[in-house]
Coordinates of C-alpha atoms in Angstrom, one line a residue:
M214 CA 91.2 14.5 -41.1
R215 CA 88.6 16.1 -38.8
A216 CA 88.0 18.8 -41.3
D217 CA 87.3 16.2 -44.0
V218 CA 84.8 14.4 -41.8
A219 CA 83.1 17.7 -40.9
R220 CA 82.8 18.6 -44.6
F221 CA 81.4 15.1 -45.3
L222 CA 78.8 15.2 -42.5
K223 CA 77.7 18.8 -42.9
P224 CA 75.3 18.2 -45.9
L225 CA 73.7 15.2 -43.9
F226 CA 73.0 17.2 -40.7
P227 CA 69.5 18.5 -41.7
A228 CA 68.3 15.0 -42.5
V229 CA 69.7 13.5 -39.3
L230 CA 68.0 16.3 -37.3
V231 CA 64.7 15.6 -38.9
V232 CA 64.9 11.9 -38.2
A233 CA 65.9 12.5 -34.6
V234 CA 62.9 14.9 -34.1
C235 CA 60.4 12.5 -35.7
C236 CA 61.6 9.5 -33.7
T237 CA 61.6 11.3 -30.3
P238 CA 58.4 10.5 -28.2
I239 CA 56.6 13.7 -27.4
A240 CA 55.2 14.0 -23.9
P241 CA 51.5 15.1 -23.8
G242 CA 51.2 18.7 -22.9
P243 CA 48.3 20.4 -21.2
A244 CA 46.5 21.0 -24.4
D245 CA 46.8 17.3 -25.3
A246 CA 45.5 16.2 -21.9
A247 CA 42.6 18.7 -22.2
E248 CA 41.7 17.3 -25.6
R249 CA 41.6 13.7 -24.3
T250 CA 39.4 14.6 -21.3
A251 CA 37.2 17.2 -22.9
P252 CA 33.6 16.8 -21.8
G253 CA 31.2 15.4 -24.3
E254 CA 27.7 16.5 -25.1
D255 CA 26.3 15.1 -21.9
G256 CA 29.0 16.6 -19.7
L257 CA 31.0 13.4 -19.2
P258 CA 34.7 13.2 -20.2
E259 CA 35.2 11.8 -23.6
T260 CA 37.8 9.1 -22.7
G261 CA 37.9 6.8 -25.7
T262 CA 39.8 9.0 -28.3
G263 CA 42.9 6.8 -28.4
A264 CA 41.1 3.5 -28.8
R265 CA 38.8 5.1 -31.4
A266 CA 41.7 6.3 -33.5
E267 CA 43.2 2.7 -33.3
A268 CA 39.8 1.4 -34.4
E269 CA 39.5 3.8 -37.3
G270 CA 42.9 2.8 -38.6
A271 CA 42.2 -0.9 -38.3
R272 CA 38.9 -0.4 -40.1
T273 CA 40.7 1.2 -43.0
V274 CA 43.4 -1.5 -43.2
A275 CA 40.9 -4.3 -42.9
G276 CA 38.6 -2.8 -45.5
K277 CA 35.5 -3.0 -43.3
H278 CA 32.2 -1.6 -44.7
A279 CA 30.8 1.6 -43.1
E280 CA 27.9 -0.1 -41.5
N281 CA 30.1 -2.6 -39.8
G282 CA 32.4 0.1 -38.3
A283 CA 31.2 -0.4 -34.8
R284 CA 31.9 -4.1 -35.1
A285 CA 35.4 -3.4 -36.4
E286 CA 36.0 -1.3 -33.2
V287 CA 35.0 -4.3 -31.1
D288 CA 37.5 -6.5 -32.9
V289 CA 40.2 -3.9 -32.4
A290 CA 39.4 -3.4 -28.8
Q291 CA 39.7 -7.1 -28.3
T292 CA 43.1 -7.4 -30.1
V293 CA 44.9 -4.2 -29.4
G294 CA 44.5 -4.0 -25.6
D295 CA 46.9 -1.1 -25.5
G296 CA 45.6 0.5 -22.3
H297 CA 43.7 3.3 -23.9
A298 CA 40.6 4.5 -22.1
G299 CA 37.8 2.3 -23.2
T300 CA 40.0 -0.8 -23.6
G301 CA 41.1 -1.3 -20.0
A302 CA 37.7 -2.6 -19.2
R303 CA 37.9 -5.0 -22.2
A304 CA 41.2 -6.4 -20.9
K305 CA 39.6 -6.8 -17.5
A306 CA 36.7 -8.6 -19.2
E307 CA 39.0 -11.0 -21.0
D308 CA 40.8 -11.8 -17.7
A309 CA 37.4 -12.6 -16.1
R310 CA 36.3 -14.7 -19.1
T311 CA 39.5 -16.7 -19.0
A312 CA 39.4 -17.3 -15.2
A313 CA 35.6 -17.9 -14.9
G314 CA 35.2 -20.2 -18.0
G315 CA 33.3 -17.9 -20.3
H316 CA 32.1 -15.2 -18.0
A317 CA 33.0 -11.6 -18.9
E318 CA 32.4 -8.3 -17.2
Y319 CA 29.9 -6.1 -18.8
G320 CA 32.0 -2.9 -18.7
A321 CA 33.8 -3.5 -22.0
R322 CA 30.7 -5.0 -23.7
A323 CA 28.7 -1.9 -22.6
E324 CA 31.0 0.2 -24.7
V325 CA 30.1 -1.9 -27.7
D326 CA 26.5 -1.6 -27.0
V327 CA 26.8 2.2 -26.6
A328 CA 28.5 2.2 -30.0
Q329 CA 25.6 0.5 -31.6
T330 CA 22.7 2.2 -29.8
V331 CA 23.7 5.6 -28.6
G332 CA 26.5 6.6 -31.0
D333 CA 27.5 9.6 -28.8
G334 CA 31.2 9.0 -29.1
H335 CA 31.8 8.4 -25.4
A336 CA 34.0 5.6 -23.9
G337 CA 35.6 4.5 -27.1
S338 CA 32.4 3.9 -29.0
G339 CA 33.1 5.7 -32.2
G340 CA 29.4 6.5 -32.7
A341 CA 28.9 4.1 -35.7
T342 CA 25.4 3.2 -36.4
P343 CA 24.1 0.7 -39.0
A344 CA 22.8 2.5 -42.1
E345 CA 19.5 0.7 -42.0
S346 CA 18.7 2.0 -38.5
L347 CA 18.9 5.7 -39.6
G348 CA 15.8 7.7 -40.3
R349 CA 14.9 9.1 -43.8
D350 CA 16.7 12.3 -43.1
G351 CA 19.8 10.5 -41.7
L352 CA 18.8 11.4 -38.1
T353 CA 17.3 9.4 -35.3
P354 CA 14.4 7.3 -36.7
D355 CA 10.9 8.2 -35.7
V356 CA 8.5 5.5 -34.6
L357 CA 4.7 6.2 -34.7
I358 CA 2.5 4.1 -32.3
L359 CA -1.1 4.1 -33.4
Y360 CA -4.2 2.8 -31.6
H361 CA -8.0 2.6 -32.3
S362 CA -9.5 2.5 -28.8
P363 CA -10.7 5.7 -27.1
E364 CA -7.7 5.5 -24.7
P365 CA -4.2 4.1 -25.4
P366 CA -4.2 0.4 -24.7
P367 CA -1.7 -1.1 -22.2
G368 CA 0.4 -2.4 -25.1
A369 CA 1.1 1.1 -26.3
A370 CA 2.8 2.1 -23.0
I371 CA 4.7 -1.3 -22.9
M372 CA 5.9 -0.6 -26.5
E373 CA 7.1 2.8 -25.6
S374 CA 9.2 1.3 -22.8
L375 CA 10.6 -1.4 -25.0
L376 CA 11.6 1.2 -27.7
T377 CA 13.8 3.1 -25.3
H378 CA 16.3 0.2 -25.7
F379 CA 16.9 1.5 -29.2
R380 CA 18.2 4.7 -30.7
V381 CA 14.8 5.9 -31.9
T382 CA 12.2 8.5 -30.9
A383 CA 8.6 7.3 -30.3
R384 CA 5.3 9.1 -30.2
T385 CA 1.8 7.7 -29.6
A386 CA -1.3 8.9 -31.4
H387 CA -4.9 7.8 -32.2
A388 CA -5.3 6.1 -35.6
S389 CA -7.4 9.1 -36.7
A390 CA -4.2 11.1 -36.8
L391 CA -3.3 9.4 -40.1
D392 CA -5.8 11.7 -41.8
D393 CA -3.9 14.7 -40.5
G394 CA -0.6 13.6 -42.0
A395 CA 0.9 12.4 -38.7
A396 CA 2.5 9.5 -40.4
N397 CA 4.2 11.4 -43.1
D398 CA 7.5 11.8 -41.3
A399 CA 7.4 8.4 -39.6
D400 CA 10.1 5.9 -40.4
F401 CA 8.3 3.0 -38.6
I402 CA 4.7 2.5 -37.7
I403 CA 3.4 0.2 -34.9
H404 CA -0.3 -0.3 -35.0
F405 CA -2.5 -1.7 -32.2
G406 CA -5.9 -3.2 -33.0
A407 CA -5.3 -3.0 -36.7
D408 CA -7.3 -4.8 -39.4
P409 CA -4.8 -7.1 -41.4
E410 CA -6.0 -5.8 -44.8
A411 CA -6.0 -2.2 -43.7
A412 CA -2.5 -2.6 -42.2
A413 CA -1.2 -4.2 -45.5
A414 CA -2.7 -1.4 -47.5
L415 CA -1.1 1.2 -45.2
A416 CA 2.3 -0.6 -45.4
R417 CA 2.2 -0.5 -49.2
A418 CA 1.0 3.1 -49.3
R419 CA 3.6 4.5 -46.8
N420 CA 6.5 2.2 -47.9
V421 CA 7.8 2.0 -44.3
P422 CA 8.1 -1.0 -42.0
H423 CA 4.7 -1.5 -40.4
M424 CA 4.1 -3.7 -37.3
A425 CA 0.4 -4.5 -36.7
F426 CA -1.0 -6.1 -33.5
L427 CA -4.2 -7.8 -34.5
P428 CA -7.2 -7.8 -32.2
V429 CA -7.1 -10.8 -29.8
P430 CA -10.4 -12.7 -29.3
D431 CA -11.8 -11.9 -25.9
D432 CA -13.4 -15.3 -25.4
G433 CA -10.5 -16.3 -23.1
T434 CA -9.8 -19.4 -25.1
P435 CA -6.1 -20.2 -25.0
A436 CA -4.5 -20.8 -28.4
G437 CA -1.3 -22.3 -27.3
I438 CA 1.2 -23.0 -24.5
L439 CA 4.4 -23.3 -26.4
I440 CA 6.3 -20.7 -28.5
R441 CA 8.8 -21.8 -31.2
Y442 CA 11.2 -19.1 -32.2
R443 CA 14.7 -19.1 -33.7
N444 CA 15.1 -22.9 -33.5
A445 CA 14.2 -22.9 -29.7
E446 CA 11.1 -23.7 -27.7
Y447 CA 9.7 -21.7 -24.8
P448 CA 6.9 -23.0 -22.6
A449 CA 4.3 -20.3 -21.8
A450 CA 1.3 -19.8 -19.7
A451 CA -1.9 -20.0 -21.8
V452 CA -1.6 -17.5 -24.7
S453 CA -4.7 -16.1 -26.4
A454 CA -3.9 -15.2 -30.0
A455 CA -5.6 -14.1 -33.2
R456 CA -5.3 -16.2 -36.4
I457 CA -2.9 -14.8 -38.9
G458 CA -3.5 -15.5 -42.6
I459 CA -0.2 -15.4 -44.5
G460 CA 0.1 -15.4 -48.3
T461 CA 2.7 -16.9 -50.6
G462 CA 6.2 -15.6 -49.9
A463 CA 5.4 -14.5 -46.3
E464 CA 7.8 -15.6 -43.6
T465 CA 6.7 -17.1 -40.3
I466 CA 8.9 -15.7 -37.6
A467 CA 7.4 -17.3 -34.5
R468 CA 4.8 -20.1 -34.0
L469 CA 2.4 -20.9 -31.3
S470 CA 1.5 -24.5 -30.5
D471 CA -1.2 -26.1 -28.3
G472 CA 0.5 -29.5 -28.4
R473 CA -1.5 -30.6 -31.4
D474 CA -1.7 -27.8 -33.9
E475 CA 0.6 -24.8 -34.7
R476 CA -0.4 -21.4 -36.0
P477 CA 1.7 -18.4 -36.9
L478 CA 2.2 -16.0 -34.0
I479 CA 4.4 -13.4 -35.8
A480 CA 4.7 -13.3 -39.5
R481 CA 6.4 -10.9 -42.0
D482 CA 5.3 -10.1 -45.6
G483 CA 7.7 -7.5 -47.0
N484 CA 7.3 -4.3 -44.9
L485 CA 4.3 -5.7 -43.0
W486 CA 4.9 -7.5 -39.7
L487 CA 1.8 -9.1 -38.1
V488 CA 1.6 -10.0 -34.4
G489 CA -1.3 -12.2 -33.2
A490 CA -1.0 -11.8 -29.4
D491 CA -1.1 -9.1 -26.8
L492 CA 2.0 -7.5 -25.1
T493 CA 0.4 -7.8 -21.7
H494 CA 1.5 -11.4 -21.8
E495 CA 5.0 -11.3 -20.5
L496 CA 6.6 -13.9 -22.8
I497 CA 4.9 -12.3 -25.8
R498 CA 6.4 -9.0 -24.6
W499 CA 9.9 -10.5 -24.5
L500 CA 9.4 -12.2 -27.9
V501 CA 8.4 -8.8 -29.5
A502 CA 11.3 -7.1 -27.7
D503 CA 13.7 -9.4 -29.6
V504 CA 11.8 -9.0 -32.9
L505 CA 12.1 -5.2 -32.6
H506 CA 15.9 -5.6 -33.4
D507 CA 15.0 -6.9 -36.8
F508 CA 12.0 -4.7 -37.4
L509 CA 14.0 -1.5 -36.6
G510 CA 17.2 -2.8 -38.3
E511 CA 19.3 -1.9 -35.3
W512 CA 22.1 -4.4 -34.7
H513 CA 23.0 -5.3 -31.1
P514 CA 25.7 -7.8 -29.9
E515 CA 24.1 -11.1 -29.2
G516 CA 24.5 -12.7 -25.8
A517 CA 22.7 -12.3 -22.5
Y518 CA 24.1 -9.9 -19.8
G519 CA 23.9 -10.6 -16.0
L520 CA 23.4 -8.2 -13.1
I521 CA 23.4 -9.1 -9.4
V522 CA 22.0 -6.7 -6.8
I523 CA 22.4 -7.3 -3.1
E524 CA 19.2 -5.8 -1.6
N525 CA 17.9 -4.7 1.8
V526 CA 21.3 -3.6 3.1
S527 CA 20.9 -1.2 6.0
P528 CA 22.6 -0.2 9.3
L529 CA 20.8 -3.1 10.9
T530 CA 22.3 -5.7 8.5
D531 CA 24.9 -8.1 9.9
P532 CA 28.3 -7.0 8.5
D533 CA 29.7 -10.5 8.6
H534 CA 26.8 -11.7 6.5
L535 CA 27.7 -9.1 3.9
R536 CA 31.3 -10.2 3.9
R537 CA 30.3 -13.8 3.2
L538 CA 28.1 -12.6 0.3
A539 CA 31.1 -10.7 -1.1
D540 CA 33.3 -13.7 -0.8
L541 CA 30.7 -15.9 -2.5
L542 CA 30.4 -13.6 -5.5
G543 CA 34.1 -12.9 -5.6
G544 CA 34.8 -16.6 -5.7
H545 CA 32.8 -16.8 -8.9
R546 CA 34.4 -13.6 -10.2
I547 CA 31.0 -12.0 -10.5
P548 CA 30.8 -8.2 -10.1
F549 CA 27.7 -7.0 -8.2
A550 CA 25.8 -3.9 -6.9
V551 CA 25.0 -3.3 -3.3
A552 CA 21.8 -1.4 -2.7
V553 CA 22.4 0.5 0.6
E554 CA 19.8 2.2 2.7
P555 CA 22.1 4.6 4.7
V556 CA 19.5 5.6 7.2
R557 CA 16.9 3.3 8.5
R558 CA 14.0 5.5 9.6
S559 CA 11.4 4.0 12.0
Q560 CA 9.3 5.2 14.9
A561 CA 10.8 2.4 17.0
P562 CA 14.3 3.4 18.3
S563 CA 15.4 -0.3 18.1
E564 CA 14.7 -0.2 14.3
R565 CA 16.2 3.3 13.7
A566 CA 19.9 3.6 12.8
S567 CA 22.3 5.5 10.6
I568 CA 25.3 4.2 8.7
A569 CA 27.4 7.0 10.3
G570 CA 27.0 5.3 13.6
S571 CA 27.8 1.8 12.3
P572 CA 31.6 1.6 11.7
D573 CA 31.4 -2.2 11.3
L574 CA 28.9 -1.8 8.4
A575 CA 31.1 0.9 6.8
D576 CA 34.1 -1.5 6.9
A577 CA 31.9 -4.3 5.4
L578 CA 30.9 -2.0 2.5
R579 CA 34.5 -1.2 1.8
Y580 CA 35.3 -4.9 1.9
M581 CA 32.5 -5.5 -0.6
A582 CA 33.8 -2.7 -2.9
E583 CA 37.2 -4.3 -3.0
A584 CA 35.6 -7.7 -3.9
G585 CA 34.0 -6.2 -7.0
G586 CA 30.9 -4.4 -5.5
T587 CA 29.5 -1.1 -6.5
L588 CA 27.5 1.0 -4.1
V589 CA 24.0 2.1 -5.2
L590 CA 21.5 4.0 -3.2
D591 CA 18.4 2.0 -2.1
G592 CA 15.4 4.1 -2.9
S593 CA 12.8 1.4 -2.4
R594 CA 11.4 2.9 0.8
I595 CA 10.9 6.4 -0.4
D596 CA 7.4 7.6 -1.1
P597 CA 6.5 7.9 -4.8
E598 CA 3.4 10.0 -3.9
D599 CA 5.5 12.7 -2.3
P600 CA 8.5 13.5 -4.6
E601 CA 9.5 16.6 -2.7
E602 CA 9.9 14.9 0.6
S603 CA 11.5 11.9 -1.2
A604 CA 14.1 14.2 -2.7
R605 CA 14.9 15.7 0.7
R606 CA 15.3 12.3 2.2
T607 CA 17.4 11.1 -0.7
A608 CA 19.7 14.1 -0.4
R609 CA 20.2 13.3 3.3
D610 CA 20.9 9.6 2.4
I611 CA 23.6 10.7 0.0
A612 CA 25.1 13.0 2.6
A613 CA 25.1 10.1 5.1
L614 CA 26.9 7.8 2.6
Q615 CA 29.5 10.6 1.9
E616 CA 30.3 10.9 5.6
I617 CA 31.8 7.4 5.5
G618 CA 33.4 7.9 2.1
G619 CA 30.8 6.1 0.1
H620 CA 29.5 7.4 -3.2
P621 CA 26.4 5.8 -4.9
A622 CA 26.9 5.1 -8.7
A623 CA 23.2 4.5 -9.4
L624 CA 19.7 4.5 -7.8
Y625 CA 17.8 1.3 -7.0
A626 CA 14.1 2.2 -7.1
A627 CA 10.7 1.7 -8.7
D628 CA 10.2 2.8 -12.3
G629 CA 9.8 6.5 -12.7
M630 CA 11.3 7.3 -9.3
A631 CA 14.5 8.8 -10.7
E632 CA 12.5 11.2 -12.9
S633 CA 10.5 12.4 -9.9
L634 CA 13.6 13.1 -7.9
A635 CA 15.2 15.0 -10.8
A636 CA 12.1 17.2 -11.2
A637 CA 11.8 18.1 -7.4
D638 CA 12.8 21.5 -6.0
E639 CA 15.8 19.9 -4.2
R640 CA 17.0 18.2 -7.4
V641 CA 18.7 14.8 -7.1
F642 CA 19.8 13.4 -10.4
F643 CA 20.9 9.8 -11.2
S644 CA 22.0 9.0 -14.8
N645 CA 21.9 5.2 -14.1
V646 CA 19.0 3.4 -12.4
I647 CA 18.4 -0.2 -11.4
A648 CA 14.6 -0.4 -11.7
Y649 CA 11.8 -2.7 -10.7
S650 CA 8.1 -2.4 -11.6
A651 CA 6.1 -5.1 -9.7
F652 CA 5.9 -7.0 -6.5
R653 CA 5.3 -10.7 -6.0
T654 CA 3.0 -12.1 -3.3
D655 CA 6.1 -12.8 -1.1
G656 CA 7.1 -9.1 -1.3
T657 CA 10.1 -9.6 -3.7
R658 CA 10.4 -7.2 -6.6
H659 CA 11.0 -7.7 -10.3
S660 CA 10.6 -6.0 -13.7
G661 CA 8.9 -7.1 -16.9
V662 CA 11.4 -5.2 -19.1
P663 CA 13.9 -7.7 -20.6
Y664 CA 16.9 -5.5 -21.4
A665 CA 18.7 -2.4 -20.5
L666 CA 17.1 0.9 -21.5
L667 CA 18.6 4.2 -22.7
R668 CA 18.0 7.3 -20.6
G669 CA 18.7 10.9 -21.3
A670 CA 22.2 12.4 -21.0
G671 CA 23.9 9.1 -21.8
G672 CA 22.3 7.2 -18.8
R673 CA 20.9 3.7 -18.6
A674 CA 18.2 1.9 -16.8
F675 CA 18.9 -1.7 -15.7
P676 CA 15.7 -3.7 -15.0
E677 CA 15.7 -6.3 -12.2
S678 CA 14.1 -8.7 -14.7
V679 CA 14.4 -11.9 -12.7
G680 CA 14.1 -10.5 -9.2
A681 CA 15.0 -11.8 -5.8
A682 CA 14.4 -15.2 -4.2
G683 CA 12.1 -15.2 -1.2
G684 CA 13.3 -18.6 -0.1
D685 CA 14.7 -21.9 -1.2
A686 CA 11.6 -22.8 -3.1
A687 CA 11.7 -19.7 -5.2
V688 CA 15.2 -20.3 -6.6
S689 CA 13.9 -22.8 -9.2
S690 CA 11.2 -20.4 -10.4
L691 CA 13.8 -17.6 -10.8
L692 CA 16.1 -19.9 -12.8
A693 CA 13.1 -20.8 -15.1
R694 CA 12.4 -17.1 -15.5
A695 CA 16.0 -16.5 -16.4
G696 CA 15.9 -19.2 -19.0
A697 CA 12.7 -17.7 -20.6
L698 CA 14.5 -14.3 -20.8
R699 CA 17.0 -15.9 -23.1
I700 CA 14.4 -15.5 -25.9
V701 CA 15.8 -11.9 -26.2
R702 CA 19.2 -11.8 -27.9
D703 CA 20.7 -9.2 -25.6
A704 CA 18.6 -9.8 -22.5
L705 CA 19.6 -8.5 -19.1
I706 CA 19.3 -11.2 -16.4
G707 CA 18.8 -9.0 -13.3
V708 CA 19.0 -11.1 -10.1
G709 CA 18.5 -9.9 -6.6
L710 CA 20.1 -11.3 -3.5
D711 CA 18.1 -10.4 -0.3
A712 CA 20.6 -9.6 2.5
S713 CA 17.9 -10.5 5.0
Q714 CA 17.6 -14.1 3.7
P715 CA 19.9 -16.9 4.9
Y716 CA 23.3 -17.3 3.3
E717 CA 22.3 -20.8 2.0
T718 CA 19.6 -19.3 -0.1
A719 CA 22.0 -16.9 -1.8
A720 CA 24.7 -19.6 -2.2
G721 CA 22.2 -21.9 -4.0
L722 CA 21.0 -19.2 -6.4
V723 CA 24.5 -17.9 -7.1
G724 CA 25.8 -21.4 -7.7
Q725 CA 23.1 -22.0 -10.3
I726 CA 23.2 -18.7 -12.0
A727 CA 27.1 -18.7 -12.2
R728 CA 26.8 -21.6 -14.7
E729 CA 24.9 -19.5 -17.2
P730 CA 27.0 -18.0 -20.0
L731 CA 26.4 -14.4 -19.2
Y732 CA 28.4 -11.2 -19.6
W733 CA 28.3 -9.9 -16.1
T734 CA 27.5 -6.2 -15.6
D735 CA 30.1 -4.2 -13.7
L736 CA 28.6 -0.7 -13.0
R737 CA 32.1 0.7 -12.3
Y738 CA 32.9 0.3 -16.0
I739 CA 29.8 2.2 -17.3
A740 CA 29.8 6.0 -17.3
W741 CA 27.5 7.4 -14.7
R742 CA 26.7 10.7 -13.0
V743 CA 25.0 11.8 -9.8
E744 CA 24.2 15.4 -9.1
T745 CA 22.7 17.1 -6.0
G746 CA 22.7 20.7 -4.7
F747 CA 25.9 20.0 -2.7
L748 CA 27.7 17.1 -4.4
R749 CA 28.6 16.1 -7.9
L750 CA 29.8 12.6 -8.7
S751 CA 30.8 11.2 -12.0
G752 CA 32.3 7.9 -13.2
R753 CA 34.3 7.8 -16.4
G754 CA 33.5 4.2 -17.2
D755 CA 37.1 3.0 -16.6
G756 CA 36.7 2.2 -12.9
T757 CA 37.6 5.7 -11.6
M758 CA 35.4 8.5 -10.4
D759 CA 35.4 12.2 -9.6
A760 CA 33.7 13.6 -6.5
V761 CA 33.3 17.4 -6.1
I762 CA 31.6 19.0 -3.1
T763 CA 29.9 22.1 -4.5
D764 CA 28.3 23.3 -1.2
R765 CA 30.0 22.1 1.9
G766 CA 27.7 24.2 4.1
R767 CA 24.6 22.5 2.7
L768 CA 26.3 19.1 3.2
E769 CA 26.9 19.7 6.8
E770 CA 23.4 21.1 7.2
L771 CA 21.9 17.9 5.9
R772 CA 24.0 15.8 8.2
K773 CA 23.1 17.9 11.2
R774 CA 19.4 17.8 10.2
E775 CA 19.5 14.0 10.0
R776 CA 21.0 13.8 13.5
Q777 CA 18.4 16.3 14.8
T778 CA 15.6 14.3 13.1
I779 CA 16.8 11.1 14.8
R780 CA 17.0 12.8 18.2
F781 CA 13.6 14.4 17.7
E782 CA 12.0 11.1 16.6
S783 CA 13.5 9.4 19.7
V784 CA 12.1 12.1 22.0
T785 CA 8.8 12.0 20.2
Y786 CA 8.7 8.2 20.5
Y787 CA 9.4 8.1 24.2
S788 CA 7.2 11.2 24.9
S789 CA 4.3 9.6 23.1
W790 CA 4.7 6.3 25.1
T791 CA 5.1 8.3 28.3
L792 CA 1.9 10.2 27.5
V793 CA 0.1 6.9 26.7
L794 CA 1.3 5.4 30.0
V795 CA 0.2 8.5 32.0
V796 CA -3.2 8.5 30.3
A797 CA -3.6 4.7 30.9
A798 CA -2.6 5.2 34.6
F799 CA -5.1 8.0 34.9
I800 CA -7.9 5.9 33.4
A801 CA -6.9 2.9 35.6
L802 CA -7.0 5.1 38.7
F803 CA -10.3 6.7 37.6
M804 CA -11.9 3.2 37.1
L805 CA -10.5 2.1 40.5
F806 CA -12.1 5.2 42.1
I807 CA -15.4 4.4 40.5
V808 CA -15.2 0.8 41.7
I809 CA -14.4 1.9 45.3
A810 CA -17.1 4.5 45.3
Q811 CA -19.6 2.0 44.1
M812 CA -18.5 -0.5 46.7
R813 CA -18.9 2.1 49.4
R814 CA -22.4 3.1 48.1
N815 CA -23.5 -0.5 48.1
R816 CA -22.2 -1.0 51.6
R817 CA -24.0 2.1 52.9
L818 CA -27.2 0.9 51.3
F819 CA -26.8 -2.5 52.9
M820 CA -26.2 -0.9 56.3
E821 CA -29.4 1.3 55.9
R822 CA -31.5 -1.7 55.1
E823 CA -30.1 -3.5 58.2
L824 CA -31.0 -0.6 60.4
E825 CA -34.6 -0.5 59.1

């Protein structure tokens, strides 16, 4: 019987063996692991391979068009949720949205945005780009900015900044460059101070999208105080605008009203886009920032993002106050950034302190990190006029943070400061930046840029577009500003909470802003990189990070130098005051000597007169 069974099963053995091998799960080997964590073009690990493969499969099954590939990946990331790198943040965002009534963390959505704007294949993006946003040669589109004045107008620099939100390259040239063929390779033309008829002729001749900013009358007469755009109304400070004549078949994109009459503010006629106001007006800047999505043909997910930054955190800050702020934001399930100044430098010893000597503050920062906070380095006090000294101080600040186990994921500083630090001899590089560009009369900071900007090597700049409240009265104005920013379809509502302000001010602002339907930015779930001569930090975008000390001797030297600097400044401070007191005492004694000598002389003269 056994022999018969053996003879019967023998022909089936190869097929059974094949089925067994195919159905057995294969553990990933070193080569597989290396493939999943291989660095991308910018040196960061490419962590989204699994989710991207799922997305590609779903795109094929669902029959999506090629230009909607990135959107298919979004849908797959929302439905699969299989734990691959790049979808963990999405699952976290869904949990936050469910618990907070519509709020979502930005980490997952950032991956979508990268897929649409960067296309570099990192963090599960897939790199799909809408076909209409590609250049003529299939590469990054080229935008040519033209101007007629002897020097580039302020609007040209503003436009260059706005364009860094998109996957384009921009260059600025005088209008005379058209005669030299400078526009031959341009995929888009943006023209400042253009004549409408000349702009229309150029748009027809070049057959490329052409945006012309018409000369605004300089008589100072306002043309309107209300902007109507995309079925919404936005009150504005007095706007001066040129009259736009539109022909049959032209489309009015935005209108300007003075309460009685309306006039076209932005109009489109085929490839020609006419703008009748100046970008120096902030609301006009935000309006044009949104119109650029349609002009460039680059699709971005609609919906405003939110970013909260706790500012002015130093070794002198009350740790209990920071814990209360963390509980406040954690109660609303809002992630936040903490801008930390690790070393407070001052000539007065009472105002000088280091985080290394403040264990209570170190504990408070760890508490904030557990509540959803991300440490960023506060560079608001470094001197932009001396980048070399600023880089040295920044390196010492990073070393001081590392001493307590803190690692900054970004830099909080003025526009352009990160580039200055990266170009210094003692190079300090931050891929991600939280930036501000202006100060209000009460000393609070803000930025006029309405959305996140792309930086080199896969980095991002997050503008503090709303700014911080200087008191209870400023909260309402900040909320109004946040409402105006909603004119941009993917605006970043960057709000600052000043740690030096009373808790009640922060609580009132957070309570109001938490009601807004925002996708909250969580910097932990956005890929980042920080590099110095002694330390290399990198975040994968999944909430984890790597820290590599490349030069421990240099790290210890910086810590030692900071301690020596503090002692030296203390000695210098007390020595200076001692010298001042000695000099003051000498002057006082000298004056007393003169007074006594004068009194003796007067007495002697009086005695001589009596004797006569």
